[in-house]
CSV table of C-alpha atoms and ligand atoms in Angstrom, one decimal:
chain,number,residue,atom,x,y,z
A,156,UNK,CA,0.0,0.0,0.0
A,157,UNK,CA,1.4,3.4,-1.0
A,158,UNK,CA,1.2,5.9,1.8
A,159,UNK,CA,-0.3,9.2,0.9
A,160,UNK,CA,2.2,12.0,0.5
A,161,UNK,CA,2.2,14.4,3.4
A,162,UNK,CA,2.5,18.2,2.7
A,163,UNK,CA,3.6,21.1,4.9
A,164,UNK,CA,0.1,22.3,4.7
A,165,UNK,CA,-1.1,19.1,6.3
A,166,UNK,CA,1.3,19.7,9.2
A,167,UNK,CA,0.3,23.3,9.7
A,168,UNK,CA,-3.4,22.2,9.7
A,169,UNK,CA,-2.5,19.8,12.5
A,170,UNK,CA,-1.0,22.7,14.5
A,171,UNK,CA,-4.2,24.6,14.3
A,172,UNK,CA,-6.0,21.7,15.8
A,173,UNK,CA,-3.4,21.0,18.5
A,174,UNK,CA,-4.7,21.7,22.1
A,175,UNK,CA,-1.1,21.9,23.4
A,176,UNK,CA,0.0,24.5,20.8
A,177,UNK,CA,-0.5,27.5,23.1
A,178,UNK,CA,1.9,26.1,25.7
A,179,UNK,CA,4.8,26.8,23.4
A,180,UNK,CA,4.4,30.5,24.4
A,181,UNK,CA,5.6,29.6,27.9
A,182,UNK,CA,9.0,28.6,26.6
A,183,UNK,CA,11.8,30.9,25.4
A,184,UNK,CA,13.2,29.3,22.3
A,185,UNK,CA,15.7,31.2,20.0
A,186,UNK,CA,14.5,32.3,16.5
A,187,UNK,CA,15.5,30.0,13.7
A,188,UNK,CA,16.0,26.9,15.9
A,189,UNK,CA,14.0,23.7,15.7
A,190,UNK,CA,14.8,22.2,19.0
A,191,UNK,CA,14.8,18.4,19.0
A,192,UNK,CA,17.0,17.8,22.0
A,193,UNK,CA,14.6,18.3,24.9
A,194,UNK,CA,15.4,14.7,25.8
A,195,UNK,CA,18.8,15.8,26.8
A,196,UNK,CA,18.3,19.3,28.0
A,197,UNK,CA,14.8,20.7,28.1
A,198,UNK,CA,14.1,24.2,26.8
A,199,UNK,CA,13.8,27.1,29.2
A,200,UNK,CA,10.4,28.0,30.7
A,201,UNK,CA,10.1,31.8,30.4
A,202,UNK,CA,9.2,31.9,34.1
A,203,UNK,CA,12.6,30.6,35.1
A,204,UNK,CA,14.3,33.9,34.6
A,205,UNK,CA,12.0,35.9,37.0
A,206,UNK,CA,12.1,32.9,39.4
A,207,UNK,CA,15.9,32.8,39.5
A,208,UNK,CA,15.9,36.6,40.0
A,209,UNK,CA,13.5,36.3,42.9
A,210,UNK,CA,15.4,33.5,44.6
A,211,UNK,CA,18.7,35.4,44.2
A,212,UNK,CA,17.7,38.9,45.0
A,213,UNK,CA,14.8,38.6,47.5
A,214,UNK,CA,15.2,35.2,49.1
A,215,UNK,CA,19.0,35.0,49.2
A,216,UNK,CA,19.9,38.7,48.9
A,217,UNK,CA,17.4,40.2,51.3
A,218,UNK,CA,16.0,37.5,53.5
A,219,UNK,CA,19.4,35.7,53.7
A,220,UNK,CA,19.4,32.6,56.0
A,221,UNK,CA,15.8,33.2,57.2
A,222,UNK,CA,14.7,31.9,53.8
A,223,UNK,CA,15.4,28.3,54.9
A,224,UNK,CA,12.1,28.8,56.9
A,225,UNK,CA,10.4,31.8,55.4
A,226,UNK,CA,10.8,30.9,51.7
A,227,UNK,CA,10.4,27.1,52.3
A,228,UNK,CA,13.9,26.2,51.1
A,229,UNK,CA,14.2,23.4,53.6
A,230,UNK,CA,11.0,21.7,52.5
A,231,UNK,CA,11.6,22.3,48.8
A,232,UNK,CA,12.8,18.7,47.9
A,233,UNK,CA,9.6,17.3,49.3
A,234,UNK,CA,7.2,20.0,48.1
A,235,UNK,CA,8.5,19.7,44.5
A,236,UNK,CA,8.5,15.9,44.8
A,237,UNK,CA,4.8,16.1,45.6
A,238,UNK,CA,4.2,18.3,42.6
A,239,UNK,CA,6.1,15.8,40.4
A,240,UNK,CA,4.4,12.7,41.9
A,241,UNK,CA,1.2,12.8,39.8
A,242,UNK,CA,3.3,12.7,36.6
A,243,UNK,CA,4.9,9.5,37.9
A,244,UNK,CA,1.9,7.7,39.2
A,245,UNK,CA,3.4,8.2,42.7
A,246,UNK,CA,1.7,9.2,45.9
A,247,UNK,CA,2.2,12.3,48.1
A,248,UNK,CA,5.2,11.9,50.4
A,249,UNK,CA,6.8,9.3,48.1
A,250,UNK,CA,9.1,11.5,45.9
A,251,UNK,CA,11.9,14.0,46.7
A,252,UNK,CA,13.9,16.1,44.2
A,253,UNK,CA,17.5,16.0,45.2
A,254,UNK,CA,21.1,15.1,44.1
A,255,UNK,CA,21.8,13.7,40.7
A,256,UNK,CA,20.3,10.7,38.9
A,257,UNK,CA,23.6,8.8,39.3
A,258,UNK,CA,23.7,9.5,43.1
A,259,UNK,CA,20.0,8.6,43.5
A,260,UNK,CA,20.5,5.4,41.6
A,261,UNK,CA,23.4,4.5,44.0
A,262,UNK,CA,21.1,5.2,47.0
A,263,UNK,CA,18.2,3.2,45.5
A,264,UNK,CA,20.3,0.2,44.4
A,265,UNK,CA,22.1,0.1,47.8
A,266,UNK,CA,18.8,0.2,49.6
A,267,UNK,CA,17.3,-2.5,47.4
A,268,UNK,CA,20.3,-4.8,47.9
A,269,UNK,CA,20.0,-4.2,51.6
A,270,UNK,CA,16.3,-4.9,51.7
A,271,UNK,CA,17.0,-8.3,50.0
A,272,UNK,CA,20.1,-9.1,52.2
A,273,UNK,CA,18.2,-8.4,55.4
A,274,UNK,CA,15.4,-10.9,54.4
A,275,UNK,CA,16.6,-14.5,55.1
A,276,UNK,CA,14.4,-15.8,52.2
A,277,UNK,CA,16.3,-13.6,49.8
A,278,UNK,CA,19.8,-13.1,51.3
A,279,UNK,CA,21.6,-15.5,49.0
A,280,UNK,CA,20.7,-13.5,45.9
A,281,UNK,CA,23.7,-11.9,44.4
A,282,UNK,CA,22.8,-10.9,40.8
A,283,UNK,CA,21.9,-7.4,39.6
A,284,UNK,CA,20.2,-7.7,36.2
A,285,UNK,CA,20.5,-4.9,33.7
A,286,UNK,CA,21.0,-4.3,30.0
A,287,UNK,CA,24.3,-3.8,28.2
A,288,UNK,CA,22.7,-1.0,26.3
A,289,UNK,CA,21.7,0.8,29.6
A,290,UNK,CA,22.9,4.4,30.0
A,291,UNK,CA,26.6,3.9,31.1
A,292,UNK,CA,26.4,5.9,34.4
A,293,UNK,CA,23.8,3.4,35.6
A,294,UNK,CA,26.1,0.5,34.9
A,295,UNK,CA,29.1,2.3,36.3
A,296,UNK,CA,27.3,3.1,39.6
A,297,UNK,CA,26.2,-0.5,39.9
A,298,UNK,CA,29.7,-1.7,39.3
A,299,UNK,CA,31.1,0.8,41.8
A,300,UNK,CA,28.6,-0.2,44.5
A,301,UNK,CA,29.1,-3.9,43.9
A,302,UNK,CA,32.9,-3.6,44.2
A,303,UNK,CA,32.6,-1.4,47.3
A,304,UNK,CA,30.2,-3.7,49.1
A,305,UNK,CA,32.6,-6.7,48.3
A,306,UNK,CA,29.8,-9.2,49.0
A,307,UNK,CA,29.9,-11.0,45.7
A,308,UNK,CA,27.3,-9.0,43.8
A,309,UNK,CA,27.5,-9.3,40.1
A,310,UNK,CA,26.0,-7.6,37.1
A,311,UNK,CA,24.2,-9.8,34.6
A,312,UNK,CA,23.7,-7.8,31.4
A,313,UNK,CA,21.3,-8.9,28.7
A,314,UNK,CA,21.7,-7.9,25.1
A,315,UNK,CA,18.0,-7.6,24.2
A,316,UNK,CA,14.7,-7.0,26.1
A,317,UNK,CA,13.6,-10.5,25.2
A,318,UNK,CA,16.3,-12.0,27.3
A,319,UNK,CA,15.2,-10.2,30.5
A,320,UNK,CA,12.6,-12.7,31.6
A,321,UNK,CA,15.1,-15.5,31.7
A,322,UNK,CA,17.8,-13.4,33.3
A,323,UNK,CA,15.6,-12.3,36.1
A,324,UNK,CA,15.7,-15.7,37.9
A,325,UNK,CA,15.8,-17.1,41.4
A,326,UNK,CA,19.4,-15.7,42.0
A,327,UNK,CA,18.4,-12.1,41.0
A,328,UNK,CA,18.3,-9.6,43.9
A,329,UNK,CA,17.4,-6.5,41.8
A,330,UNK,CA,16.5,-5.7,38.2
A,331,UNK,CA,17.9,-2.3,37.5
A,332,UNK,CA,16.4,-1.1,34.3
A,333,UNK,CA,15.9,2.1,32.3
A,334,UNK,CA,12.3,2.3,31.3
A,335,UNK,CA,13.0,4.1,27.9
A,336,UNK,CA,16.3,3.5,26.3
A,337,UNK,CA,18.3,6.6,25.8
A,338,UNK,CA,19.7,5.5,22.5
A,339,UNK,CA,16.9,3.6,20.8
A,340,UNK,CA,13.8,5.1,22.5
A,341,UNK,CA,12.6,1.5,23.2
A,342,UNK,CA,10.1,1.5,26.1
A,343,UNK,CA,9.8,-1.5,28.4
A,344,UNK,CA,6.5,-2.7,29.8
A,345,UNK,CA,7.0,-1.7,33.4
A,346,UNK,CA,4.1,-3.6,34.9
A,347,UNK,CA,4.9,-6.9,33.1
A,348,UNK,CA,8.6,-6.8,34.1
A,349,UNK,CA,7.9,-5.6,37.7
A,350,UNK,CA,5.5,-8.5,38.2
A,351,UNK,CA,7.9,-10.9,36.7
A,352,UNK,CA,10.5,-9.6,39.2
A,353,UNK,CA,8.2,-10.2,42.1
A,354,UNK,CA,7.3,-13.7,40.9
A,355,UNK,CA,11.0,-14.5,41.0
A,356,UNK,CA,11.5,-12.8,44.4
A,357,UNK,CA,13.5,-9.9,42.9
A,358,UNK,CA,13.0,-6.1,43.3
A,359,UNK,CA,12.4,-3.8,40.3
A,360,UNK,CA,14.3,-0.5,40.3
A,361,UNK,CA,13.5,1.8,37.4
A,362,UNK,CA,15.4,4.7,35.9
A,363,UNK,CA,12.9,7.2,34.4
A,364,UNK,CA,15.4,9.6,32.9
A,365,UNK,CA,13.7,9.4,29.4
A,366,UNK,CA,10.2,8.7,30.7
A,367,UNK,CA,9.4,11.4,33.3
A,368,UNK,CA,7.4,14.1,31.4
A,369,UNK,CA,7.7,12.1,28.2
A,370,UNK,CA,5.3,9.1,28.7
A,371,UNK,CA,2.4,8.5,31.2
A,372,UNK,CA,3.7,6.6,34.2
A,373,UNK,CA,2.0,4.6,36.9
A,374,UNK,CA,4.7,3.5,39.3
A,375,UNK,CA,2.3,2.3,42.0
A,376,UNK,CA,-0.1,0.7,39.6
A,377,UNK,CA,2.8,-1.1,37.8
A,378,UNK,CA,4.1,-2.5,41.1
A,379,UNK,CA,7.6,-0.9,40.7
A,380,UNK,CA,9.7,-1.0,43.9
A,381,UNK,CA,12.0,2.0,43.5
A,382,UNK,CA,12.6,4.7,40.9
A,383,UNK,CA,14.9,7.6,40.0
A,384,UNK,CA,15.1,10.0,37.1
A,385,UNK,CA,16.2,13.4,35.8
A,386,UNK,CA,14.5,16.8,35.8
A,387,UNK,CA,16.6,18.5,33.2
A,388,UNK,CA,15.4,16.4,30.3
A,389,UNK,CA,11.7,16.4,29.5
A,390,UNK,CA,10.8,18.1,32.7
A,391,UNK,CA,12.7,21.3,31.7
A,392,UNK,CA,14.3,22.0,35.0
A,393,UNK,CA,17.4,23.5,33.7
A,394,UNK,CA,21.0,22.4,33.1
A,395,UNK,CA,22.1,20.0,35.9
A,396,UNK,CA,18.8,20.6,37.9
A,397,UNK,CA,18.5,18.1,40.8
A,398,UNK,CA,17.1,14.6,40.0
A,399,UNK,CA,14.3,12.7,41.8
A,400,UNK,CA,14.0,9.5,43.8
A,401,UNK,CA,10.8,7.6,44.5
A,402,UNK,CA,10.3,5.3,47.4
A,403,UNK,CA,6.8,4.0,47.7
A,404,UNK,CA,5.1,4.2,51.1
A,405,UNK,CA,5.1,0.4,51.5
A,406,UNK,CA,9.0,0.3,51.3
A,407,UNK,CA,9.8,3.4,53.2
A,408,UNK,CA,10.2,1.8,56.7
A,409,UNK,CA,12.7,-0.7,55.2
A,410,UNK,CA,14.5,1.8,53.0
A,411,UNK,CA,18.1,2.4,54.3
A,412,UNK,CA,20.6,4.1,52.1
A,413,UNK,CA,24.3,4.5,52.8
A,414,UNK,CA,24.6,8.3,52.1
A,415,UNK,CA,23.2,9.0,55.5
A,416,UNK,CA,23.7,12.8,55.7
A,417,UNK,CA,22.0,15.1,58.0
A,418,UNK,CA,19.1,16.0,55.7
A,419,UNK,CA,18.0,12.4,55.9
A,420,UNK,CA,18.1,12.5,59.7
A,421,UNK,CA,14.9,12.4,61.8
A,422,UNK,CA,15.9,15.6,63.6
A,423,UNK,CA,18.7,17.3,61.7
A,424,UNK,CA,18.9,20.3,64.0
A,425,UNK,CA,19.1,18.2,67.2
A,426,UNK,CA,22.7,17.9,66.1
A,427,UNK,CA,22.7,14.4,67.5
A,428,UNK,CA,26.0,12.5,67.0
A,429,UNK,CA,24.1,9.3,66.0
A,430,UNK,CA,22.2,8.8,62.7
A,431,UNK,CA,18.5,8.1,63.0
A,432,UNK,CA,16.8,8.1,59.6
A,433,UNK,CA,13.7,10.3,59.2
A,434,UNK,CA,10.4,8.7,58.8
A,435,UNK,CA,9.1,8.7,55.3
A,436,UNK,CA,10.7,9.9,52.1
A,437,UNK,CA,13.1,12.4,53.8
A,438,UNK,CA,15.4,9.5,54.5
A,439,UNK,CA,16.3,9.5,50.8
A,440,UNK,CA,18.0,12.9,51.2
A,441,UNK,CA,21.6,13.4,52.0
A,442,UNK,CA,22.9,17.0,52.4
A,443,UNK,CA,22.1,20.7,51.6
A,444,UNK,CA,20.5,21.2,48.3
A,445,UNK,CA,21.4,23.6,45.4
A,446,UNK,CA,18.4,25.9,46.1
A,447,UNK,CA,18.7,28.2,43.1
A,448,UNK,CA,18.7,25.3,40.7
A,449,UNK,CA,16.1,23.3,42.6
A,450,UNK,CA,13.7,26.2,42.7
A,451,UNK,CA,13.7,26.4,38.9
A,452,UNK,CA,12.4,22.9,38.6
A,453,UNK,CA,9.0,24.3,39.7
A,454,UNK,CA,8.8,26.4,36.5
A,455,UNK,CA,8.8,23.3,34.4
A,456,UNK,CA,6.3,21.5,36.6
A,457,UNK,CA,3.9,24.5,36.5
A,458,UNK,CA,3.6,24.0,32.7
A,459,UNK,CA,2.9,20.3,33.1
A,460,UNK,CA,0.1,21.2,35.6
A,461,UNK,CA,-1.7,22.9,32.7
A,462,UNK,CA,-2.2,19.7,30.7
A,463,UNK,CA,-2.1,16.0,31.2
A,464,UNK,CA,0.3,13.2,30.4
A,465,UNK,CA,-2.4,11.6,28.3
A,466,UNK,CA,-2.6,14.7,26.1
A,467,UNK,CA,1.2,14.9,26.0
A,468,UNK,CA,1.4,11.3,25.0
A,469,UNK,CA,-1.2,11.7,22.2
A,470,UNK,CA,0.8,14.5,20.6
A,471,UNK,CA,4.1,12.8,21.2
A,472,UNK,CA,3.0,9.7,19.3
A,473,UNK,CA,1.6,11.9,16.5
A,474,UNK,CA,4.9,13.9,16.2
A,475,UNK,CA,7.1,10.8,16.2
A,476,UNK,CA,4.8,9.0,13.7
A,477,UNK,CA,4.9,12.0,11.5
A,478,UNK,CA,8.7,12.3,11.7
A,479,UNK,CA,9.2,8.6,10.8
A,480,UNK,CA,6.7,8.9,7.9
A,481,UNK,CA,8.3,12.0,6.5
A,482,UNK,CA,11.8,10.7,6.7
A,483,UNK,CA,10.8,7.6,5.0
A,484,UNK,CA,8.9,9.5,2.3
A,485,UNK,CA,11.4,12.3,1.7
A,486,UNK,CA,14.8,10.8,2.4
A,487,UNK,CA,14.0,7.3,1.0
A,488,UNK,CA,17.1,7.2,-1.3
A,489,UNK,CA,19.5,7.6,1.7
A,490,UNK,CA,20.9,4.9,4.0
A,491,UNK,CA,18.9,5.8,7.1
A,492,UNK,CA,17.9,3.0,9.4
A,493,UNK,CA,15.1,3.4,11.9
A,494,UNK,CA,16.2,2.2,15.3
A,495,UNK,CA,13.1,3.2,17.3
A,496,UNK,CA,10.2,0.8,17.6
A,497,UNK,CA,7.2,1.5,15.4
A,498,UNK,CA,4.9,-0.1,17.9
A,499,UNK,CA,3.5,2.7,20.0
A,500,UNK,CA,3.6,0.8,23.3
A,501,UNK,CA,7.3,0.2,22.8
A,502,UNK,CA,8.2,3.8,21.9
A,503,UNK,CA,9.3,6.7,24.1
A,504,UNK,CA,9.2,10.3,22.9
A,505,UNK,CA,12.3,10.2,20.6
A,506,UNK,CA,13.2,8.8,17.2
A,507,UNK,CA,16.6,7.5,16.3
A,508,UNK,CA,18.0,6.8,12.9
A,509,UNK,CA,21.4,5.4,12.0
A,510,UNK,CA,23.4,6.8,9.1
A,511,UNK,CA,26.9,5.8,8.2
A,512,UNK,CA,28.0,9.5,8.6
A,513,UNK,CA,25.6,10.2,11.5
A,514,UNK,CA,27.9,12.4,13.4
A,515,UNK,CA,28.7,14.6,10.4
A,516,UNK,CA,25.0,14.8,9.3
A,517,UNK,CA,24.0,15.8,12.8
A,518,UNK,CA,26.7,18.6,12.9
A,519,UNK,CA,25.3,19.9,9.5
A,520,UNK,CA,21.7,19.8,10.9
A,521,UNK,CA,22.8,21.7,14.0
A,522,UNK,CA,24.6,24.3,11.9
A,523,UNK,CA,21.3,24.9,10.1
A,524,UNK,CA,19.3,25.2,13.3
A,525,UNK,CA,17.9,21.7,13.7
A,526,UNK,CA,19.3,20.7,17.0
A,527,UNK,CA,19.3,17.0,17.8
A,528,UNK,CA,22.2,14.9,19.0
A,529,UNK,CA,24.4,12.0,18.3
A,530,UNK,CA,25.1,8.8,20.2
A,531,UNK,CA,27.5,6.0,19.3
A,532,UNK,CA,27.3,4.0,17.2
A,533,UNK,CA,26.1,6.1,14.2
A,534,UNK,CA,22.9,7.1,15.8
A,535,UNK,CA,21.2,10.4,15.1
A,536,UNK,CA,18.8,11.1,18.0
A,537,UNK,CA,15.7,13.4,17.7
A,538,UNK,CA,13.7,14.1,20.8
A,539,UNK,CA,10.1,15.3,20.5
A,540,UNK,CA,8.7,17.4,23.3
A,541,UNK,CA,5.0,18.1,22.8
A,542,UNK,CA,5.0,21.1,25.0
A,543,UNK,CA,7.0,23.2,22.5
A,544,UNK,CA,7.4,21.2,19.2
A,545,UNK,CA,4.9,21.8,16.4
A,546,UNK,CA,4.0,19.6,13.5
A,547,UNK,CA,5.4,22.2,11.1
A,548,UNK,CA,8.7,22.0,13.0
A,549,UNK,CA,8.8,18.3,12.1
A,550,UNK,CA,8.2,19.1,8.4
A,551,UNK,CA,10.9,21.8,8.4
A,552,UNK,CA,13.4,19.6,10.2
A,553,UNK,CA,12.9,16.7,7.7
A,554,UNK,CA,13.2,19.2,4.7
A,555,UNK,CA,16.6,20.4,6.1
A,556,UNK,CA,17.7,16.8,6.6
A,557,UNK,CA,16.6,15.9,3.1
A,558,UNK,CA,18.5,18.9,1.6
A,559,UNK,CA,21.7,18.1,3.6
A,560,UNK,CA,21.6,14.4,2.4
A,561,UNK,CA,20.7,15.2,-1.2
A,562,UNK,CA,23.5,17.8,-1.6
A,563,UNK,CA,26.0,15.9,0.6
A,564,UNK,CA,26.3,19.1,2.6
A,565,UNK,CA,28.1,17.5,5.5
A,566,UNK,CA,31.8,17.2,6.5
A,567,UNK,CA,32.7,13.6,7.1
A,568,UNK,CA,35.9,14.8,8.8
A,569,UNK,CA,33.9,16.8,11.3
A,570,UNK,CA,35.8,17.0,14.6
A,571,UNK,CA,34.1,15.6,17.7
A,572,UNK,CA,33.1,18.1,20.5
A,573,UNK,CA,33.4,16.9,24.1
A,574,UNK,CA,29.6,16.6,24.4
A,575,UNK,CA,27.9,15.1,21.3
B,274,LIG,C1,20.5,11.2,31.4
B,274,LIG,C2,20.6,10.0,32.1
B,274,LIG,C3,21.3,9.9,33.4
B,274,LIG,C4,22.1,11.1,33.8
B,274,LIG,O1,22.6,11.0,35.1
B,274,LIG,P1,23.3,12.2,35.8
B,274,LIG,O2,23.7,11.8,37.1
B,274,LIG,O3,22.2,13.3,35.8
B,274,LIG,O4,24.4,12.7,35.0
B,274,LIG,C5,21.3,8.7,34.1
B,274,LIG,N1,20.6,7.6,33.6
B,274,LIG,C6,20.0,7.7,32.4
B,274,LIG,C7,19.3,6.4,32.0
B,274,LIG,C8,20.0,8.8,31.6
B,274,LIG,O5,19.3,8.8,30.5
C-alpha cells in the first residue's frame, strides 16, 4: 500500500488543531531553531528567569538565612517531589527532588540490595540484572557499588529486552532497568517486568530519565519497587537541575541508604552525633540542596500542571509517527535506518536513525538550526517534546535533513566536540 504524501500544509493544519500548541508560548526558544534535543536538555520556561531573579535577590539577597524557613527552602525537595508525583503515578510523600540521577541510583540500588540481604528468604541472591545498552552511568554506579560492598554482587547484562525474563531468575536480587532506552527510544512494559521480578523474588528498580514528562507513568499501579530520574530532560528543570527518587510508602520503613547525611536525619537540628533516619521519604535525602537550581524545577512543573500526560502522549506519538513517515517519504534514497520501535507501546518520545555518517550529518543539521544529537554507534537522535514542538517544525526539520543528504552538505571529517 502506498502511503499518501504528506505536505507542509497538512502539518500546519494539525498545529491549528493542537490543544497543546499554546503552551509553546511559555518557553523561550531562539528564533531560527528547531529544538529536537529536549530529551537531553529541556528548553527554558520563560518563568525561570524571573524565578531565578527572585530567589537570588529577594530570598538570598534580602532574606538571607531566614529563607530556609520563610521561603520554604528546607522543604523544597519534598514540596517539589509532591508536585512531580502525579506525573509518575506516585503518591504524596513518596518523591523527593535531590542530588543527581547517578547518586540517587546509587542510594536506591544500595537500599534495594540491603532490603534483600536483610530478608533471610532472599539473602543468598547476588545478581543485579540490567541491559548492556543501559545508560553507562547506571552500569558504572552499579559496578562501583558492587565492588565497594565486596559481598559477591555481580551484574548480569542482557543484550535484548527479550532476554530479560530468563535473566531475572531465582538468583536475582534486583533488576535495575531504564524504562525508555536513551539510544533507541525502546520502552519496556514496566508492569509486566515488575510483576515478573516479584514472581521471581527480585525487586524492580526503574530509571525514568527518558520517561518522566515524556510518557504516562503509573509507578504504584505497575508495582515498581523504587525509581529515580532526571528533571533537566523532558521536565525542563534547567542544566544540571536536581534529580528525583521515588520510594513507595510500602517500602519506606525498610529503605536504608548509605549516604546518611543530616538532611535524611529524623531531627537534623538536634545535632545528635548518632544517625537516625527520618520517617518517610526524607530519609532519601543526604545534604544541603542547590536551592537556586532546585527552585527552577518548579517552573517546568507548572507547565505540566496545565495539561495531562495523556494529552502529551497523544501528541508525542503523533509527532514521532509524522517524523518517521516524513523521513521515509522524503529521504527514501538515503541509507537511514530506523532504530526506534514503530509499535506505540514500545516507543518513548524520541526517534533515532542510523546513518553511516551520522555524526557529520548531525553537525550539519545543528549548523542549520535543527538541534538533535548523536550517540554511538552512528545514531542520530531526535527528541520530541509536545509542550513546545509543532507539526510544522517536524516538516521543516525533515526538509533540512533531506537537503543536507541530497546535496552531501556534511563534512565527514567533522571534529568531535566533548559533548555530542
Ligand atoms: C541522562 C541519564 C542519566 C544522567 O545521570 P546524571 O547523574 O544526571 O548525569 C542517568 N541515567 C539515564 C538512563 C539517563 O538517560
